[in-house]
PDB file of C-alpha atoms in Angstrom:
ATOM      1  CA  UNK A   1      40.710 -35.454 -87.523  1.00 90.00           C
ATOM      2  CA  UNK A   2      41.407 -36.077 -83.880  1.00 94.00           C
ATOM      3  CA  UNK A   3      45.064 -37.614 -83.339  1.00 96.00           C
ATOM      4  CA  UNK A   4      44.538 -38.784 -79.751  1.00 97.00           C
ATOM      5  CA  UNK A   5      42.457 -38.102 -76.585  1.00 97.00           C
ATOM      6  CA  UNK A   6      42.664 -39.107 -72.933  1.00 96.00           C
ATOM      7  CA  UNK A   7      41.270 -38.692 -69.449  1.00 97.00           C
ATOM      8  CA  UNK A   8      42.393 -38.465 -65.871  1.00 97.00           C
ATOM      9  CA  UNK A   9      41.788 -41.537 -63.690  1.00 98.00           C
ATOM     10  CA  UNK A  10      42.017 -41.690 -59.862  1.00 97.00           C
ATOM     11  CA  UNK A  11      43.285 -45.168 -59.449  1.00 97.00           C
ATOM     12  CA  UNK A  12      45.763 -46.172 -62.225  1.00 95.00           C
ATOM     13  CA  UNK A  13      45.662 -49.948 -61.365  1.00 95.00           C
ATOM     14  CA  UNK A  14      41.922 -50.166 -61.310  1.00 97.00           C
ATOM     15  CA  UNK A  15      41.670 -48.205 -64.485  1.00 98.00           C
ATOM     16  CA  UNK A  16      44.372 -50.134 -66.249  1.00 98.00           C
ATOM     17  CA  UNK A  17      42.594 -53.315 -65.391  1.00 98.00           C
ATOM     18  CA  UNK A  18      39.222 -51.947 -66.551  1.00 98.00           C
ATOM     19  CA  UNK A  19      40.526 -50.419 -69.876  1.00 98.00           C
ATOM     20  CA  UNK A  20      42.785 -53.423 -70.728  1.00 98.00           C
ATOM     21  CA  UNK A  21      39.999 -55.828 -70.459  1.00 98.00           C
ATOM     22  CA  UNK A  22      37.088 -53.609 -71.798  1.00 98.00           C
ATOM     23  CA  UNK A  23      38.987 -52.475 -74.906  1.00 98.00           C
ATOM     24  CA  UNK A  24      40.529 -55.832 -75.766  1.00 98.00           C
ATOM     25  CA  UNK A  25      37.495 -56.908 -77.908  1.00 98.00           C
ATOM     26  CA  UNK A  26      37.996 -53.774 -80.045  1.00 98.00           C
ATOM     27  CA  UNK A  27      41.710 -54.692 -80.593  1.00 97.00           C
ATOM     28  CA  UNK A  28      43.039 -52.039 -78.226  1.00 98.00           C
ATOM     29  CA  UNK A  29      45.962 -52.732 -75.885  1.00 98.00           C
ATOM     30  CA  UNK A  30      48.605 -50.797 -73.898  1.00 98.00           C
ATOM     31  CA  UNK A  31      51.126 -49.695 -76.422  1.00 98.00           C
ATOM     32  CA  UNK A  32      52.918 -47.020 -74.397  1.00 98.00           C
ATOM     33  CA  UNK A  33      53.780 -46.679 -70.699  1.00 97.00           C
ATOM     34  CA  UNK A  34      55.554 -43.321 -70.165  1.00 97.00           C
ATOM     35  CA  UNK A  35      58.337 -43.636 -67.620  1.00 96.00           C
ATOM     36  CA  UNK A  36      57.420 -42.052 -64.331  1.00 95.00           C
ATOM     37  CA  UNK A  37      60.466 -39.672 -64.482  1.00 96.00           C
ATOM     38  CA  UNK A  38      58.614 -37.925 -67.259  1.00 97.00           C
ATOM     39  CA  UNK A  39      55.353 -37.746 -65.461  1.00 96.00           C
ATOM     40  CA  UNK A  40      56.157 -36.486 -61.956  1.00 95.00           C
ATOM     41  CA  UNK A  41      55.471 -40.019 -60.640  1.00 95.00           C
ATOM     42  CA  UNK A  42      52.050 -40.478 -62.279  1.00 96.00           C
ATOM     43  CA  UNK A  43      51.032 -43.596 -64.338  1.00 97.00           C
ATOM     44  CA  UNK A  44      50.498 -42.533 -67.915  1.00 98.00           C
ATOM     45  CA  UNK A  45      49.354 -45.277 -70.446  1.00 98.00           C
ATOM     46  CA  UNK A  46      48.686 -45.005 -74.066  1.00 98.00           C
ATOM     47  CA  UNK A  47      46.112 -47.538 -75.628  1.00 98.00           C
ATOM     48  CA  UNK A  48      45.478 -48.269 -79.309  1.00 98.00           C
ATOM     49  CA  UNK A  49      45.931 -50.640 -82.139  1.00 96.00           C
ATOM     50  CA  UNK A  50      49.536 -51.043 -83.301  1.00 95.00           C
ATOM     51  CA  UNK A  51      51.467 -49.080 -84.086  1.00 96.00           C
ATOM     52  CA  UNK A  52      49.873 -45.849 -82.522  1.00 97.00           C
ATOM     53  CA  UNK A  53      48.362 -45.165 -79.210  1.00 98.00           C
ATOM     54  CA  UNK A  54      45.370 -42.758 -79.524  1.00 98.00           C
ATOM     55  CA  UNK A  55      43.680 -43.220 -76.154  1.00 98.00           C
ATOM     56  CA  UNK A  56      45.596 -42.127 -72.970  1.00 98.00           C
ATOM     57  CA  UNK A  57      44.883 -42.509 -69.279  1.00 98.00           C
ATOM     58  CA  UNK A  58      46.760 -40.321 -66.754  1.00 98.00           C
ATOM     59  CA  UNK A  59      46.759 -40.828 -63.022  1.00 97.00           C
ATOM     60  CA  UNK A  60      45.523 -37.623 -61.618  1.00 97.00           C
ATOM     61  CA  UNK A  61      42.373 -35.982 -60.186  1.00 96.00           C
ATOM     62  CA  UNK A  62      39.549 -37.295 -62.385  1.00 94.00           C
ATOM     63  CA  UNK A  63      37.952 -34.966 -64.913  1.00 93.00           C
ATOM     64  CA  UNK A  64      34.825 -33.151 -63.688  1.00 94.00           C
ATOM     65  CA  UNK A  65      32.389 -33.185 -65.275  1.00 95.00           C
ATOM     66  CA  UNK A  66      32.856 -36.768 -66.492  1.00 96.00           C
ATOM     67  CA  UNK A  67      33.871 -37.393 -70.091  1.00 97.00           C
ATOM     68  CA  UNK A  68      32.297 -39.412 -72.887  1.00 97.00           C
ATOM     69  CA  UNK A  69      34.643 -41.338 -75.107  1.00 97.00           C
ATOM     70  CA  UNK A  70      33.385 -43.493 -77.974  1.00 98.00           C
ATOM     71  CA  UNK A  71      35.399 -46.254 -79.541  1.00 98.00           C
ATOM     72  CA  UNK A  72      34.411 -47.435 -83.086  1.00 97.00           C
ATOM     73  CA  UNK A  73      33.668 -51.110 -83.477  1.00 98.00           C
ATOM     74  CA  UNK A  74      33.829 -53.214 -86.671  1.00 97.00           C
ATOM     75  CA  UNK A  75      30.477 -54.854 -86.116  1.00 97.00           C
ATOM     76  CA  UNK A  76      27.706 -55.421 -83.610  1.00 97.00           C
ATOM     77  CA  UNK A  77      29.433 -58.396 -82.065  1.00 97.00           C
ATOM     78  CA  UNK A  78      32.364 -56.371 -81.058  1.00 98.00           C
ATOM     79  CA  UNK A  79      29.991 -53.851 -79.384  1.00 98.00           C
ATOM     80  CA  UNK A  80      28.376 -56.767 -77.527  1.00 98.00           C
ATOM     81  CA  UNK A  81      31.895 -58.156 -76.491  1.00 98.00           C
ATOM     82  CA  UNK A  82      33.077 -54.690 -75.318  1.00 98.00           C
ATOM     83  CA  UNK A  83      29.924 -54.432 -73.142  1.00 98.00           C
ATOM     84  CA  UNK A  84      30.365 -57.888 -71.580  1.00 98.00           C
ATOM     85  CA  UNK A  85      34.087 -57.406 -70.956  1.00 98.00           C
ATOM     86  CA  UNK A  86      33.734 -53.879 -69.574  1.00 98.00           C
ATOM     87  CA  UNK A  87      31.080 -55.090 -67.027  1.00 98.00           C
ATOM     88  CA  UNK A  88      33.169 -58.040 -65.949  1.00 98.00           C
ATOM     89  CA  UNK A  89      36.071 -55.704 -65.481  1.00 98.00           C
ATOM     90  CA  UNK A  90      34.042 -53.574 -62.953  1.00 97.00           C
ATOM     91  CA  UNK A  91      32.287 -51.110 -65.215  1.00 98.00           C
ATOM     92  CA  UNK A  92      28.721 -50.141 -64.581  1.00 98.00           C
ATOM     93  CA  UNK A  93      25.927 -50.410 -67.197  1.00 98.00           C
ATOM     94  CA  UNK A  94      25.059 -47.088 -68.646  1.00 98.00           C
ATOM     95  CA  UNK A  95      23.165 -48.567 -71.741  1.00 98.00           C
ATOM     96  CA  UNK A  96      23.043 -52.095 -72.944  1.00 98.00           C
ATOM     97  CA  UNK A  97      24.061 -52.908 -76.559  1.00 98.00           C
ATOM     98  CA  UNK A  98      21.372 -52.122 -79.046  1.00 97.00           C
ATOM     99  CA  UNK A  99      20.216 -49.900 -81.829  1.00 97.00           C
ATOM    100  CA  UNK A 100      20.042 -46.173 -81.336  1.00 97.00           C
ATOM    101  CA  UNK A 101      18.018 -44.992 -84.286  1.00 95.00           C
ATOM    102  CA  UNK A 102      17.640 -41.564 -82.854  1.00 96.00           C
ATOM    103  CA  UNK A 103      21.203 -41.000 -83.720  1.00 96.00           C
ATOM    104  CA  UNK A 104      20.938 -42.636 -87.186  1.00 96.00           C
ATOM    105  CA  UNK A 105      19.513 -45.551 -88.894  1.00 96.00           C
ATOM    106  CA  UNK A 106      22.470 -48.002 -88.260  1.00 97.00           C
ATOM    107  CA  UNK A 107      23.765 -46.748 -84.968  1.00 98.00           C
ATOM    108  CA  UNK A 108      24.411 -49.708 -82.606  1.00 98.00           C
ATOM    109  CA  UNK A 109      26.140 -48.931 -79.326  1.00 98.00           C
ATOM    110  CA  UNK A 110      26.684 -49.802 -75.715  1.00 98.00           C
ATOM    111  CA  UNK A 111      27.710 -47.554 -72.819  1.00 98.00           C
ATOM    112  CA  UNK A 112      29.542 -48.392 -69.579  1.00 98.00           C
ATOM    113  CA  UNK A 113      30.695 -46.109 -66.782  1.00 98.00           C
ATOM    114  CA  UNK A 114      34.462 -46.675 -65.960  1.00 98.00           C
ATOM    115  CA  UNK A 115      35.751 -46.837 -62.365  1.00 98.00           C
ATOM    116  CA  UNK A 116      35.680 -43.009 -62.171  1.00 98.00           C
ATOM    117  CA  UNK A 117      32.241 -42.615 -63.805  1.00 98.00           C
ATOM    118  CA  UNK A 118      33.336 -41.615 -67.316  1.00 98.00           C
ATOM    119  CA  UNK A 119      30.881 -42.720 -70.048  1.00 98.00           C
ATOM    120  CA  UNK A 120      32.795 -45.180 -72.329  1.00 98.00           C
ATOM    121  CA  UNK A 121      31.107 -46.368 -75.438  1.00 98.00           C
ATOM    122  CA  UNK A 122      31.574 -48.818 -78.266  1.00 98.00           C
ATOM    123  CA  UNK A 123      29.746 -48.078 -81.487  1.00 98.00           C
ATOM    124  CA  UNK A 124      29.178 -49.546 -84.883  1.00 98.00           C
ATOM    125  CA  UNK A 125      27.737 -47.350 -87.653  1.00 97.00           C
ATOM    126  CA  UNK A 126      27.143 -50.088 -90.122  1.00 94.00           C
ATOM    127  CA  UNK A 127      24.204 -52.321 -90.846  1.00 89.00           C
ATOM    128  CA  UNK A 128      24.664 -55.780 -89.498  1.00 79.00           C
ATOM    129  CA  UNK A 129      25.482 -58.198 -92.209  1.00 57.00           C
TER     130      UNK A 129
END
Protein backbone atom coordinates (compact mmCIF):
# COMPACT_ATOMS: atom_id res chain seq x y z
CA UNK A 1 0.00 0.00 0.00
CA UNK A 2 1.30 3.44 -0.90
CA UNK A 3 1.39 5.83 2.06
CA UNK A 4 1.97 9.08 0.18
CA UNK A 5 3.32 10.49 -3.03
CA UNK A 6 4.29 13.85 -4.41
CA UNK A 7 5.79 15.85 -7.20
CA UNK A 8 7.93 18.90 -7.83
CA UNK A 9 6.33 22.08 -9.13
CA UNK A 10 7.99 25.13 -10.66
CA UNK A 11 5.59 27.80 -9.37
CA UNK A 12 4.25 27.09 -5.89
CA UNK A 13 1.55 29.78 -6.00
CA UNK A 14 0.20 28.69 -9.38
CA UNK A 15 0.30 25.02 -8.39
CA UNK A 16 -1.28 25.64 -5.00
CA UNK A 17 -4.13 27.48 -6.72
CA UNK A 18 -4.54 24.65 -9.24
CA UNK A 19 -4.46 21.76 -6.76
CA UNK A 20 -6.59 23.47 -4.13
CA UNK A 21 -9.37 24.06 -6.66
CA UNK A 22 -8.97 20.86 -8.71
CA UNK A 23 -8.91 18.49 -5.74
CA UNK A 24 -11.68 20.17 -3.72
CA UNK A 25 -14.47 18.14 -5.40
CA UNK A 26 -12.69 14.98 -4.22
CA UNK A 27 -12.57 16.20 -0.62
CA UNK A 28 -8.86 17.08 -0.69
CA UNK A 29 -7.46 20.21 0.89
CA UNK A 30 -4.13 21.51 2.20
CA UNK A 31 -3.56 19.82 5.55
CA UNK A 32 0.14 20.58 6.08
CA UNK A 33 2.39 23.47 5.12
CA UNK A 34 5.95 22.63 6.09
CA UNK A 35 7.74 25.66 7.55
CA UNK A 36 10.34 27.02 5.13
CA UNK A 37 13.12 26.71 7.71
CA UNK A 38 12.83 22.93 7.20
CA UNK A 39 12.73 23.08 3.38
CA UNK A 40 15.61 25.39 2.45
CA UNK A 41 13.04 28.06 1.63
CA UNK A 42 10.87 25.97 -0.70
CA UNK A 43 7.10 25.77 -0.43
CA UNK A 44 6.04 22.24 0.57
CA UNK A 45 2.33 21.47 0.91
CA UNK A 46 0.57 18.26 1.91
CA UNK A 47 -2.92 17.63 0.52
CA UNK A 48 -5.36 15.01 1.69
CA UNK A 49 -8.52 14.28 3.55
CA UNK A 50 -8.32 14.78 7.30
CA UNK A 51 -6.47 13.67 9.22
CA UNK A 52 -3.67 12.66 6.79
CA UNK A 53 -1.89 14.30 3.90
CA UNK A 54 -1.04 11.76 1.22
CA UNK A 55 -0.25 13.97 -1.79
CA UNK A 56 2.58 16.50 -1.58
CA UNK A 57 3.80 19.28 -3.83
CA UNK A 58 7.33 20.61 -3.46
CA UNK A 59 8.60 23.82 -5.07
CA UNK A 60 11.62 22.69 -7.11
CA UNK A 61 12.66 21.87 -10.64
CA UNK A 62 9.68 19.93 -12.05
CA UNK A 63 9.97 16.19 -12.51
CA UNK A 64 11.00 15.08 -16.00
CA UNK A 65 9.51 13.09 -17.48
CA UNK A 66 6.17 14.36 -16.22
CA UNK A 67 4.34 12.20 -13.70
CA UNK A 68 0.86 10.68 -13.71
CA UNK A 69 -1.07 10.79 -10.45
CA UNK A 70 -4.60 9.38 -10.18
CA UNK A 71 -7.01 10.29 -7.39
CA UNK A 72 -9.89 7.97 -6.55
CA UNK A 73 -13.38 9.45 -6.84
CA UNK A 74 -16.46 8.10 -5.08
CA UNK A 75 -18.65 8.38 -8.19
CA UNK A 76 -18.84 9.69 -11.74
CA UNK A 77 -20.15 13.05 -10.54
CA UNK A 78 -16.95 13.65 -8.56
CA UNK A 79 -14.87 12.83 -11.65
CA UNK A 80 -16.91 15.34 -13.68
CA UNK A 81 -16.58 18.01 -10.95
CA UNK A 82 -12.81 17.45 -10.68
CA UNK A 83 -12.45 17.93 -14.43
CA UNK A 84 -14.48 21.17 -14.48
CA UNK A 85 -12.67 22.57 -11.44
CA UNK A 86 -9.24 21.64 -12.80
CA UNK A 87 -9.90 23.33 -16.13
CA UNK A 88 -11.28 26.42 -14.38
CA UNK A 89 -8.07 26.51 -12.28
CA UNK A 90 -5.88 26.63 -15.39
CA UNK A 91 -5.39 22.93 -16.14
CA UNK A 92 -5.33 21.70 -19.72
CA UNK A 93 -7.60 18.97 -21.03
CA UNK A 94 -5.88 15.61 -21.43
CA UNK A 95 -8.99 13.44 -21.62
CA UNK A 96 -12.57 14.48 -20.87
CA UNK A 97 -14.62 12.52 -18.33
CA UNK A 98 -15.91 9.25 -19.63
CA UNK A 99 -15.68 5.49 -19.59
CA UNK A 100 -12.37 3.84 -20.36
CA UNK A 101 -13.47 0.21 -20.93
CA UNK A 102 -10.03 -0.71 -22.27
CA UNK A 103 -8.85 -0.48 -18.62
CA UNK A 104 -11.85 -2.35 -17.19
CA UNK A 105 -15.63 -2.50 -17.48
CA UNK A 106 -16.46 0.23 -14.94
CA UNK A 107 -13.44 2.55 -15.31
CA UNK A 108 -14.61 6.17 -15.52
CA UNK A 109 -11.91 8.83 -15.52
CA UNK A 110 -10.84 12.31 -16.52
CA UNK A 111 -7.33 13.62 -17.20
CA UNK A 112 -5.96 17.15 -16.87
CA UNK A 113 -2.44 18.51 -17.23
CA UNK A 114 -1.35 20.63 -14.25
CA UNK A 115 0.62 23.89 -14.69
CA UNK A 116 3.88 21.93 -15.15
CA UNK A 117 2.42 19.31 -17.51
CA UNK A 118 1.91 16.47 -15.01
CA UNK A 119 -1.03 14.22 -15.94
CA UNK A 120 -3.53 14.42 -13.08
CA UNK A 121 -6.52 12.09 -13.11
CA UNK A 122 -9.69 11.47 -11.16
CA UNK A 123 -11.07 7.94 -11.50
CA UNK A 124 -14.07 5.96 -10.31
CA UNK A 125 -13.92 2.16 -10.50
CA UNK A 126 -17.57 1.49 -9.69
CA UNK A 127 -20.64 1.19 -11.88
CA UNK A 128 -22.75 4.33 -11.78
CA UNK A 129 -25.81 3.85 -9.61
